[in-house]
Short mmCIF file of C-alpha atoms in Angstrom, two decimals:
data_model
loop_
_atom_site.label_atom_id
_atom_site.label_comp_id
_atom_site.label_asym_id
_atom_site.label_seq_id
_atom_site.Cartn_x
_atom_site.Cartn_y
_atom_site.Cartn_z
CA MET A 2 81.88 99.61 86.10
CA LEU A 3 81.76 95.85 85.87
CA GLN A 4 81.64 95.92 82.11
CA GLY A 5 85.15 97.19 81.70
CA SER A 6 86.18 99.49 78.94
CA PRO A 7 88.31 98.75 75.89
CA ARG A 8 92.05 98.80 76.40
CA SER A 9 92.83 102.00 74.59
CA GLU A 10 90.67 104.11 76.92
CA THR A 11 91.87 102.74 80.22
CA GLY A 12 95.45 104.00 80.00
CA GLY A 13 97.93 102.52 82.39
CA ALA A 14 100.86 102.00 80.03
CA LEU A 15 103.99 101.82 82.14
CA SER A 16 107.47 102.69 81.14
CA ILE A 17 110.31 101.91 83.51
CA ARG A 18 113.45 103.64 82.24
CA SER A 19 116.85 102.48 83.49
CA VAL A 20 115.71 102.59 87.07
CA GLY A 21 118.19 101.89 89.85
CA LYS A 22 117.84 101.78 93.60
CA VAL A 23 120.68 101.91 96.09
CA TYR A 24 119.96 101.58 99.78
CA ASP A 25 122.22 103.39 102.20
CA PRO A 26 124.50 104.90 99.51
CA GLY A 27 126.97 106.34 102.04
CA GLY A 28 127.18 103.22 104.18
CA ASP A 29 126.49 99.63 103.18
CA HIS A 30 125.66 100.68 99.62
CA VAL A 31 123.23 97.87 98.84
CA VAL A 32 122.30 97.90 95.17
CA ALA A 33 118.77 96.54 95.03
CA LEU A 34 118.11 97.32 91.40
CA GLU A 35 120.37 98.34 88.55
CA GLN A 36 119.62 99.81 85.13
CA PHE A 37 116.20 98.22 85.03
CA SER A 38 114.10 99.00 81.98
CA LEU A 39 110.72 97.57 81.10
CA GLU A 40 107.77 98.64 78.97
CA ILE A 41 104.35 97.39 79.97
CA PRO A 42 101.59 98.23 77.50
CA SER A 43 98.16 99.22 78.75
CA GLY A 44 96.11 96.26 79.88
CA GLN A 45 98.95 93.77 79.97
CA PHE A 46 99.29 91.26 82.78
CA CYS A 47 102.98 91.29 83.58
CA ALA A 48 104.48 88.94 86.15
CA VAL A 49 107.91 89.45 87.63
CA VAL A 50 109.72 86.46 89.10
CA GLY A 51 113.13 86.30 90.69
CA PRO A 52 115.09 85.07 93.67
CA SER A 53 114.59 86.67 97.05
CA GLY A 54 116.25 90.03 97.47
CA CYS A 55 116.34 90.67 93.73
CA GLY A 56 114.47 93.92 94.13
CA LYS A 57 111.01 92.86 92.97
CA THR A 58 109.23 94.40 95.92
CA THR A 59 111.45 97.48 95.74
CA LEU A 60 110.43 97.91 92.12
CA LEU A 61 106.77 97.54 93.00
CA ASN A 62 107.08 100.06 95.83
CA MET A 63 108.67 102.51 93.42
CA LEU A 64 105.86 102.03 90.91
CA ALA A 65 103.37 102.68 93.70
CA GLY A 66 105.19 105.81 94.81
CA PHE A 67 106.16 104.51 98.26
CA GLU A 68 109.89 104.62 97.56
CA SER A 69 111.80 106.71 95.08
CA PRO A 70 114.45 105.46 92.66
CA THR A 71 118.03 106.64 92.98
CA SER A 72 118.40 106.77 89.20
CA GLY A 73 116.19 106.57 86.13
CA GLU A 74 112.51 107.36 85.94
CA ILE A 75 109.10 105.74 85.84
CA VAL A 76 106.54 107.04 83.41
CA MET A 77 102.86 106.19 83.10
CA ASP A 78 100.91 107.43 80.09
CA ASP A 79 103.45 110.21 79.45
CA GLU A 80 103.34 111.37 83.07
CA ILE A 81 106.48 111.03 85.14
CA LEU A 82 105.51 109.16 88.31
CA ALA A 83 108.90 108.85 89.91
CA GLY A 84 112.46 109.81 89.27
CA ALA A 85 115.67 110.39 91.13
CA GLY A 86 115.21 113.30 93.51
CA LYS A 87 111.51 113.66 92.82
CA ARG A 88 108.95 113.80 95.59
CA LEU A 89 107.16 110.57 96.42
CA ALA A 90 103.79 110.59 94.74
CA PRO A 91 101.55 107.67 95.64
CA GLY A 92 98.21 107.87 93.90
CA ALA A 93 94.87 106.18 93.52
CA ASP A 94 95.74 105.39 89.89
CA ARG A 95 98.08 102.64 91.15
CA MET A 96 96.61 100.37 93.79
CA VAL A 97 98.67 97.83 95.65
CA VAL A 98 97.59 94.49 97.06
CA PHE A 99 100.18 93.82 99.74
CA GLN A 100 101.95 90.61 100.64
CA GLN A 101 100.81 90.74 104.26
CA GLY A 102 97.40 92.17 103.52
CA ALA A 103 96.37 95.62 104.61
CA LEU A 104 92.65 95.65 105.25
CA PHE A 105 91.72 97.87 108.16
CA PRO A 106 90.86 95.42 110.96
CA TRP A 107 88.77 97.99 112.80
CA LYS A 108 86.34 98.45 109.93
CA THR A 109 83.84 96.10 108.34
CA VAL A 110 84.44 94.50 104.96
CA LEU A 111 81.93 96.87 103.38
CA TRP A 112 83.67 99.95 104.77
CA ASN A 113 87.03 98.58 103.70
CA VAL A 114 86.01 98.06 100.09
CA THR A 115 83.98 101.24 99.71
CA CYS A 116 86.29 103.64 101.55
CA GLY A 117 88.36 104.33 98.43
CA PRO A 118 85.71 105.62 96.02
CA VAL A 119 83.77 107.32 98.83
CA LEU A 120 86.77 109.15 100.27
CA GLN A 121 87.80 110.14 96.77
CA GLY A 122 84.34 111.61 96.35
CA ARG A 123 83.90 109.65 93.15
CA LEU A 124 80.89 107.60 94.24
CA SER A 125 78.08 108.12 96.71
CA PRO A 126 78.11 105.63 99.60
CA ASP A 127 75.02 103.91 98.19
CA ARG A 128 76.47 103.58 94.74
CA ALA A 129 79.78 102.35 96.12
CA GLU A 130 77.95 99.80 98.23
CA ALA A 131 76.04 98.50 95.24
CA ASP A 132 79.24 98.18 93.22
CA ALA A 133 81.00 96.53 96.13
CA ARG A 134 78.25 93.99 96.66
CA ALA A 135 78.21 93.15 92.96
CA MET A 136 81.93 92.61 92.79
CA LEU A 137 82.11 90.69 96.06
CA ALA A 138 79.38 88.42 94.72
CA ARG A 139 81.46 87.89 91.60
CA VAL A 140 84.23 86.37 93.65
CA GLY A 141 81.89 84.28 95.78
CA LEU A 142 81.74 86.55 98.79
CA GLU A 143 78.10 87.27 99.43
CA GLY A 144 76.80 88.18 102.85
CA ILE A 145 80.11 88.98 104.48
CA GLU A 146 79.77 92.74 104.07
CA HIS A 147 79.17 93.44 107.72
CA GLN A 148 81.84 91.16 109.10
CA TYR A 149 85.23 92.35 110.26
CA PRO A 150 88.40 91.19 108.49
CA GLY A 151 89.44 89.26 111.62
CA GLU A 152 86.48 86.94 111.07
CA LEU A 153 87.42 85.88 107.53
CA SER A 154 89.73 83.18 106.20
CA ALA A 155 92.99 84.02 104.46
CA GLY A 156 91.58 83.27 101.01
CA MET A 157 88.53 85.46 101.61
CA LEU A 158 90.74 88.28 102.86
CA ARG A 159 92.82 88.24 99.69
CA ARG A 160 89.71 88.38 97.55
CA VAL A 161 88.30 91.28 99.57
CA GLU A 162 91.59 93.06 99.17
CA ILE A 163 91.65 92.64 95.40
CA VAL A 164 88.05 93.84 95.20
CA ARG A 165 88.97 96.88 97.27
CA ALA A 166 91.85 97.71 94.96
CA LEU A 167 89.70 97.33 91.84
CA LEU A 168 86.83 99.43 93.19
CA ILE A 169 89.24 102.32 93.50
CA GLU A 170 89.47 102.03 89.69
CA PRO A 171 93.23 102.33 89.35
CA LYS A 172 94.92 102.29 85.98
CA ILE A 173 97.37 99.72 87.26
CA LEU A 174 96.98 96.98 89.79
CA LEU A 175 100.17 96.17 91.67
CA LEU A 176 100.22 92.80 93.42
CA ASP A 177 103.07 91.90 95.74
CA GLU A 178 103.06 88.11 96.19
CA PRO A 179 99.44 88.30 97.26
CA PHE A 180 98.90 84.54 97.49
CA ARG A 181 102.13 83.63 99.18
CA ALA A 182 100.62 82.54 102.46
CA LEU A 183 97.80 80.47 100.97
CA ASP A 184 97.61 76.69 100.64
CA ALA A 185 97.86 75.20 97.15
CA LEU A 186 94.14 74.59 96.71
CA THR A 187 93.04 78.02 97.87
CA LYS A 188 95.77 79.47 95.72
CA SER A 189 94.45 77.88 92.52
CA VAL A 190 90.93 79.07 93.29
CA MET A 191 92.35 82.55 93.86
CA HIS A 192 94.14 82.41 90.52
CA GLU A 193 90.94 81.76 88.63
CA CYS A 194 89.22 84.44 90.63
CA LEU A 195 91.92 86.97 89.81
CA LEU A 196 91.83 86.04 86.13
CA GLU A 197 88.09 86.48 86.04
CA LEU A 198 88.43 89.97 87.49
CA TYR A 199 91.27 90.68 85.07
CA ASP A 200 89.24 89.59 82.06
CA LEU A 201 86.44 91.79 83.33
CA THR A 202 88.39 94.98 83.85
CA ARG A 203 91.54 94.59 81.74
CA LYS A 204 93.59 96.81 83.95
CA THR A 205 97.34 96.75 83.59
CA VAL A 206 98.60 94.28 86.18
CA PHE A 207 102.06 94.17 87.68
CA PHE A 208 102.34 90.91 89.60
CA VAL A 209 105.36 90.07 91.75
CA THR A 210 105.84 86.45 92.73
CA HIS A 211 108.42 83.74 93.33
CA ASP A 212 106.14 81.04 91.97
CA LEU A 213 106.90 80.31 88.31
CA GLU A 214 103.77 78.28 87.63
CA GLU A 215 101.63 81.01 89.11
CA ALA A 216 103.36 83.60 86.93
CA ILE A 217 102.88 81.60 83.71
CA PHE A 218 99.30 80.68 84.51
CA LEU A 219 98.29 84.28 85.13
CA ALA A 220 100.41 86.51 82.96
CA ASP A 221 100.80 87.65 79.36
CA ARG A 222 104.46 88.09 79.96
CA VAL A 223 106.87 86.76 82.56
CA VAL A 224 109.93 88.80 83.43
CA ALA A 225 112.63 86.71 85.09
CA MET A 226 115.05 88.72 87.19
CA THR A 227 118.63 88.11 88.23
CA ALA A 228 119.82 87.85 91.81
CA ARG A 229 120.81 91.14 93.47
CA PRO A 230 121.38 93.59 91.93
CA GLY A 231 118.15 92.98 90.05
CA ARG A 232 118.32 93.09 86.29
CA ILE A 233 116.22 91.40 83.63
CA LYS A 234 117.46 87.89 82.92
CA LYS A 235 114.83 86.82 80.42
CA MET A 236 111.42 87.79 79.13
CA ILE A 237 108.97 85.07 78.30
CA LYS A 238 105.88 85.81 76.28
CA VAL A 239 103.04 83.61 77.47
CA ASP A 240 100.90 82.80 74.44
CA LEU A 241 98.36 80.63 76.24
CA PRO A 242 94.82 81.53 75.17
CA ARG A 243 92.45 83.36 77.51
CA PRO A 244 90.20 82.75 79.33
CA ARG A 245 92.37 80.18 81.08
CA ASP A 246 91.38 77.58 83.61
CA TYR A 247 93.31 75.14 85.76
CA ARG A 248 93.44 72.48 83.00
CA ILE A 249 95.89 74.58 81.06
CA VAL A 250 98.58 73.75 83.59
CA SER A 251 98.79 70.22 82.19
CA SER A 252 98.99 71.37 78.57
CA GLU A 253 102.13 70.83 76.51
CA ARG A 254 102.67 74.52 75.84
CA PHE A 255 102.51 75.30 79.56
CA GLY A 256 105.20 72.70 80.15
CA GLN A 257 107.44 74.21 77.48
CA LEU A 258 107.06 77.70 78.89
CA LYS A 259 107.77 76.46 82.37
CA ARG A 260 110.93 74.69 81.26
CA GLU A 261 112.07 77.84 79.52
CA ALA A 262 111.47 79.87 82.65
CA VAL A 263 113.11 77.35 84.96
CA ASP A 264 116.22 77.28 82.76
CA ALA A 265 116.41 81.05 82.96
CA ILE A 266 115.92 81.31 86.65
CA TYR A 267 117.71 78.27 88.03
CA ASP A 268 121.20 79.76 87.97
CA GLU A 269 119.92 82.88 89.67
CA ALA A 270 118.18 80.94 92.39
CA LYS A 271 121.38 79.03 92.99
CA LYS A 272 123.39 82.23 93.14
CA ALA A 273 120.98 83.70 95.61
CA PHE A 274 121.09 80.50 97.64
CA GLU A 275 124.86 80.52 97.74
CA ALA A 276 124.80 84.17 98.71
CA GLY A 277 122.99 83.02 101.81
CA GLU A 278 119.42 83.87 100.99
CA ARG A 279 116.92 81.87 102.94
CA GLU A 280 114.70 80.67 100.16
CA PHE A 281 113.86 80.96 96.55
CA ALA A 282 111.38 83.74 96.90
CA MET B 27 75.92 82.41 117.32
CA ARG B 28 77.97 79.27 117.35
CA SER B 29 81.05 80.86 118.84
CA SER B 30 79.09 82.24 121.80
CA SER B 31 77.57 78.86 122.65
CA ALA B 32 81.07 77.37 122.53
CA PHE B 33 82.06 80.12 124.91
CA VAL B 34 79.19 79.25 127.25
CA ARG B 35 80.23 75.58 127.23
CA TRP B 36 83.78 76.59 128.00
CA ARG B 37 82.58 78.79 130.83
CA LYS B 38 80.53 75.96 132.29
CA GLY B 39 83.49 73.61 132.28
CA LEU B 40 85.68 76.22 133.88
CA ASN B 41 83.16 77.09 136.59
CA TRP B 42 82.73 73.51 137.64
CA ARG B 43 86.42 72.96 138.22
CA GLY B 44 86.85 76.44 139.59
CA ALA B 45 84.08 75.94 142.18
CA VAL B 46 85.70 72.72 143.41
CA ALA B 47 89.04 74.46 143.72
CA VAL B 48 87.59 77.39 145.66
CA ALA B 49 85.68 75.07 148.00
CA SER B 50 88.82 73.01 148.63
CA PHE B 51 90.81 76.13 149.34
CA ILE B 52 88.28 77.34 151.94
CA LEU B 53 88.06 73.90 153.50
CA LEU B 54 91.84 73.61 153.75
CA TRP B 55 92.02 77.07 155.30
CA GLN B 56 89.34 76.16 157.85
CA LEU B 57 91.12 72.91 158.76
CA LEU B 58 94.56 74.50 159.09
CA VAL B 59 93.17 77.06 161.53
CA ARG B 60 90.96 74.57 163.40
CA PHE B 61 93.87 72.20 164.08
CA LYS B 62 96.16 75.09 164.96
CA VAL B 63 98.83 74.15 162.46
CA PRO B 64 101.96 76.19 163.31
CA GLY B 65 101.70 79.64 161.79
CA PHE B 66 97.92 79.54 161.72
CA GLU B 67 97.30 80.13 165.45
CA THR B 68 96.37 83.79 165.02
CA ILE B 69 94.72 83.50 161.61
CA PRO B 70 90.91 83.78 161.63
CA THR B 71 88.73 81.39 159.65
CA LEU B 72 86.57 82.57 156.79
CA SER B 73 83.52 82.25 159.01
CA ASP B 74 85.14 84.59 161.58
CA VAL B 75 85.69 87.08 158.79
CA PHE B 76 82.09 86.74 157.69
CA SER B 77 80.65 87.21 161.13
CA THR B 78 82.86 90.27 161.69
CA PHE B 79 81.59 91.67 158.40
CA TRP B 80 78.00 90.80 159.24
CA THR B 81 77.95 92.21 162.73
CA LYS B 82 80.25 95.21 162.57
CA TYR B 83 80.95 96.30 159.03
CA MET B 84 78.03 95.62 156.71
CA LEU B 85 76.06 98.55 158.02
CA SER B 86 79.01 100.66 158.99
CA ALA B 87 79.27 103.93 157.09
CA LYS B 88 83.00 103.98 157.77
CA TYR B 89 83.51 100.71 155.90
CA TRP B 90 81.64 101.78 152.79
CA LYS B 91 83.30 105.16 152.97
CA ALA B 92 86.62 103.33 152.73
CA TRP B 93 85.42 101.70 149.49
CA ALA B 94 84.27 105.01 148.08
CA VAL B 95 87.47 106.82 149.01
CA SER B 96 89.76 104.19 147.51
CA PHE B 97 87.69 104.01 144.34
CA GLU B 98 87.78 107.78 144.05
CA ARG B 99 91.57 107.84 144.35
CA VAL B 100 92.00 105.07 141.82
CA GLY B 101 89.46 106.74 139.55
CA TYR B 102 91.14 110.14 139.57
CA GLY B 103 94.66 108.75 139.30
CA PHE B 104 93.71 106.39 136.50
CA VAL B 105 91.64 108.83 134.47
CA ILE B 106 94.21 111.63 134.73
CA SER B 107 96.98 109.23 133.72
CA GLN B 108 95.03 108.22 130.60
CA VAL B 109 93.99 111.76 129.70
CA LEU B 110 97.58 112.98 129.87
CA GLY B 111 99.36 109.77 128.90
CA ILE B 112 97.52 108.92 125.67
CA PRO B 113 98.22 112.28 123.94
CA ILE B 114 101.82 112.25 125.17
CA GLY B 115 102.29 108.72 123.81
CA LEU B 116 100.78 109.79 120.47
CA LEU B 117 103.04 112.84 120.30
CA LEU B 118 106.10 110.74 121.15
CA GLY B 119 105.26 108.37 118.31
CA THR B 120 104.34 110.93 115.67
CA ARG B 121 106.47 114.02 116.36
CA GLN B 122 110.20 113.51 116.12
CA MET B 123 110.91 116.84 117.81
CA PHE B 124 108.72 116.00 120.78
CA HIS B 125 110.31 112.56 120.95
CA ASP B 126 113.82 113.99 120.96
CA VAL B 127 112.99 116.41 123.76
CA MET B 128 110.77 114.29 125.99
CA PHE B 129 111.84 110.71 125.63
CA SER B 130 115.01 110.92 127.74
CA VAL B 131 113.11 112.65 130.55
CA ILE B 132 110.46 109.96 130.50
CA GLU B 133 113.04 107.18 130.42
CA ILE B 134 114.80 108.65 133.47
CA LEU B 135 111.60 108.99 135.52
CA ARG B 136 109.96 105.74 134.41
CA PRO B 137 112.04 103.22 136.41
CA ILE B 138 111.35 105.04 139.70
CA PRO B 139 108.70 102.92 141.48
CA PRO B 140 105.51 104.85 142.28
CA LEU B 141 105.97 104.31 146.02
CA ALA B 142 109.36 105.99 145.88
CA TRP B 143 107.41 109.13 145.00
CA VAL B 144 105.50 109.09 148.31
CA PRO B 145 107.77 111.36 150.42
CA ILE B 146 108.35 113.96 147.72
CA SER B 147 104.70 113.87 146.82
CA ILE B 148 103.65 114.57 150.42
CA LEU B 149 106.11 117.45 150.57
CA PHE B 150 104.99 118.86 147.24
CA TRP B 151 101.20 118.61 147.23
CA PRO B 152 99.19 120.75 149.64
CA THR B 153 96.85 117.97 150.74
CA ASN B 154 97.32 114.30 151.53
CA GLU B 155 94.54 113.47 149.15
CA MET B 156 96.32 115.09 146.25
CA SER B 157 99.56 113.31 147.00
CA ILE B 158 97.83 109.90 147.02
CA VAL B 159 96.06 110.64 143.74
CA PHE B 160 99.38 111.79 142.31
CA ILE B 161 101.17 108.60 143.32
CA THR B 162 98.32 106.58 141.83
CA PHE B 163 98.59 108.63 138.67
CA ILE B 164 102.33 107.91 138.44
CA GLY B 165 101.57 104.19 138.67
CA ALA B 166 99.50 104.16 135.48
CA PHE B 167 100.99 107.10 133.60
CA PHE B 168 104.27 105.69 132.33
CA ILE B 169 102.63 102.40 131.42
CA ILE B 170 100.10 104.07 129.13
CA VAL B 171 102.68 106.42 127.61
CA ILE B 172 105.03 103.57 126.71
CA ASN B 173 102.23 101.39 125.36
CA VAL B 174 100.77 104.12 123.16
CA HIS B 175 104.23 105.05 121.93
CA ASP B 176 104.91 101.43 120.96
CA GLY B 177 101.48 101.26 119.37
CA VAL B 178 102.23 104.20 117.11
CA ARG B 179 105.58 102.77 116.13
CA SER B 180 104.10 99.42 115.16
CA ILE B 181 101.41 100.84 112.86
CA LYS B 182 101.50 98.91 109.60
CA LYS B 183 103.29 100.97 106.98
CA GLU B 184 100.96 99.47 104.38
CA HIS B 185 98.02 101.20 106.06
CA LEU B 186 99.78 104.55 105.89
CA TRP B 187 100.84 103.96 102.28
CA LEU B 188 97.34 103.02 101.28
CA ALA B 189 95.91 106.14 102.90
CA ARG B 190 98.46 108.28 101.07
CA SER B 191 97.62 106.60 97.77
CA LEU B 192 94.01 107.64 98.34
CA GLY B 193 95.18 111.19 98.90
CA ALA B 194 94.33 111.36 102.62
CA SER B 195 95.55 114.45 104.46
CA PRO B 196 97.85 114.07 107.50
CA TRP B 197 94.94 114.90 109.81
CA ARG B 198 92.73 112.31 108.13
CA ILE B 199 95.51 109.76 108.45
CA PHE B 200 95.80 110.59 112.14
CA GLN B 201 92.06 110.20 112.68
CA ARG B 202 91.41 107.23 110.47
CA ILE B 203 94.60 105.19 110.68
CA ILE B 204 96.74 106.18 113.63
CA ILE B 205 94.01 106.43 116.27
CA PRO B 206 92.29 103.11 115.50
CA SER B 207 95.64 101.34 115.08
CA VAL B 208 96.66 102.47 118.54
CA ILE B 209 93.44 101.52 120.32
CA PRO B 210 94.59 97.93 121.08
CA SER B 211 97.75 99.34 122.66
CA ILE B 212 95.68 101.78 124.70
CA ALA B 213 93.61 98.83 125.89
CA VAL B 214 96.74 96.95 126.99
CA GLY B 215 97.99 100.07 128.77
CA MET B 216 94.65 100.45 130.55
CA THR B 217 94.52 96.82 131.69
CA LEU B 218 98.04 96.98 133.10
CA GLY B 219 97.45 100.47 134.49
CA ILE B 220 94.31 99.69 136.48
CA ALA B 221 96.04 96.77 138.20
CA VAL B 222 98.99 98.95 139.15
CA THR B 223 96.80 101.79 140.45
CA TRP B 224 95.18 99.42 142.97
CA ASN B 225 98.58 98.15 144.09
CA VAL B 226 99.79 101.68 144.53
CA VAL B 227 96.73 103.17 146.20
CA ILE B 228 96.61 100.47 148.88
CA ALA B 229 100.27 100.91 149.78
CA ALA B 230 99.97 104.70 149.72
CA GLU B 231 96.97 104.56 152.02
CA MET B 232 98.83 102.39 154.49
CA ILE B 233 101.70 104.88 154.57
CA ALA B 234 100.05 108.23 154.24
CA SER B 235 96.32 108.22 154.86
CA ASP B 236 93.72 107.64 157.53
CA THR B 237 90.97 106.50 155.13
CA GLY B 238 90.46 103.93 152.40
CA LEU B 239 90.58 100.16 152.11
CA GLY B 240 94.35 100.06 152.53
CA ARG B 241 94.07 101.98 155.77
CA LEU B 242 91.22 99.71 156.94
CA THR B 243 93.44 96.67 156.46
CA TRP B 244 96.34 98.29 158.22
CA GLU B 245 94.13 99.35 161.16
CA GLY B 246 93.01 95.74 161.48
CA TYR B 247 96.65 94.84 161.97
CA VAL B 248 97.55 97.55 164.50
CA SER B 249 94.36 97.00 166.52
CA ASN B 250 95.10 93.26 166.59
CA THR B 251 91.87 92.21 164.84
CA PRO B 252 93.07 89.83 162.12
CA ALA B 253 89.54 89.23 160.86
CA VAL B 254 89.48 92.87 159.76
CA VAL B 255 92.80 92.40 157.98
CA ILE B 256 91.33 89.59 155.91
CA LEU B 257 88.08 91.49 155.37
CA GLY B 258 90.21 94.35 154.05
CA MET B 259 92.12 92.02 151.76
CA ILE B 260 88.96 90.48 150.36
CA SER B 261 87.46 93.94 149.86
CA ILE B 262 90.56 95.13 148.00
CA GLY B 263 90.50 92.02 145.83
CA LEU B 264 86.84 92.62 145.01
CA ALA B 265 87.43 96.28 144.30
CA GLY B 266 90.31 95.44 141.96
CA TYR B 267 88.18 92.82 140.23
CA LEU B 268 85.31 95.25 139.76
CA SER B 269 87.48 97.96 138.28
CA THR B 270 89.18 95.44 135.96
CA LYS B 271 85.73 94.40 134.73
CA LEU B 272 84.87 98.04 134.17
CA VAL B 273 88.02 98.60 132.15
CA ASP B 274 87.41 95.36 130.19
CA TYR B 275 83.96 96.61 129.34
CA ALA B 276 85.32 99.95 128.16
CA GLU B 277 87.90 98.14 126.03
CA LYS B 278 85.23 96.00 124.37
CA LYS B 279 83.33 99.16 123.52
CA MET B 280 86.51 100.67 122.08
CA MET B 281 87.20 97.66 119.87
CA PRO B 282 83.95 96.35 118.39
CA TRP B 283 85.97 94.46 115.78
CA ARG B 284 87.47 92.17 118.41
CA LYS B 285 84.97 89.58 119.46
CA ALA B 286 85.20 87.15 122.38
#
């Protein structure tokens, strides 16, 4: 499974069709997302940036099947995943790496990363363990299999969590500001680690963040969102060559892309700030 | 392991200071009594207590029976409160219907102190023994129910989402996510509960029993033998300490992922 298959076979093409989400329609009527449409081809790394409260996390939760849209529909490979009035349908084909982290603290690292394929009945425990060890080793985590999550550092936890999500072999990986709580140095190591895993598996990635540089460094495409209600402000195609490493951040093209993105997002950040949001997030 | 040797060093430091403090306390006590400081005229010294223990109680079946009886009451009250309280807390947290029906009842009964149940308990239960166990049970019951209920409500939604993404059935989710998530809350409920059961059992024994460590202490008072009062107090303290250690041990076994 570490070889990764060519893009066409993996599936995971996402189509978000004029999706809207209104919280508490009868009462406060908070419009989190409005007429949001986006096509993500199979295997693309798509980053979504926007001010806090713009509905990024809501969108991700709808893609995952944890919340349902109030209008529009979400389609993956011709299959309708979510739509207004449809039942919530979370599935192993879309794995989420959560902002706060969601490893089971009462289980060892090995159990945490192998539980998916084993519970699905897709792999035998031995096979799953072998795969898990191989992928943990890839991201520099050898010999921690029998430790509990509480014994690991924040950076290690995030890596374990990404490995867990990938071992479940989803078609899409959904990441909700996974590196938010990390220090700058750990964060840049994590970025390279994530890119290595991405180059290896070429899953479709939907990455939510408030960090522009992070988005440009990682993604094929950056979608800048407006302040609430969330709509698309600008799409930026990131044409930096892969594989990328940290040096690319100081390249001229990176600077241009960043300026473009900042211009697009600055007004929105200001709007959100004036609307009383705590931070640009 | 490095962390355990750090723990040992910490323990050593603590013991050294702790020993000095305990010695000073005993010395001060001895001096206050020796010099008949006002208020201390009738208080025995620690050595009086020891000699009373040594000569009259160490080999007395009645004394050890008092230990056994109190432990039995605490044991029954505590275990029954957990056996009933944990499932009720889980039901309150997971079943809306059950919550709607039961929660108000529980909230009305909960603020009533366990000792306020003594008279009604004596009237209701056929034997004194049962009423004491019942009062002890009340002491720990509401604590565990509320803790487990809170534990269920604070389960991370991400854990539930993840389980659903993997296609886990509701029963699987209950077994694999809800139960382990709630274990730390059960542990908190147990720690608080065992302390309360000792408080309650001692008071209940003084009011409504002729056996047990609480009764022993009270008899020391009415028979004007203050050394026995203090022997009773020390025994109760030890008994409480021992049962806390027992509960701590059980909690460690319940949560192997929490070290030190």
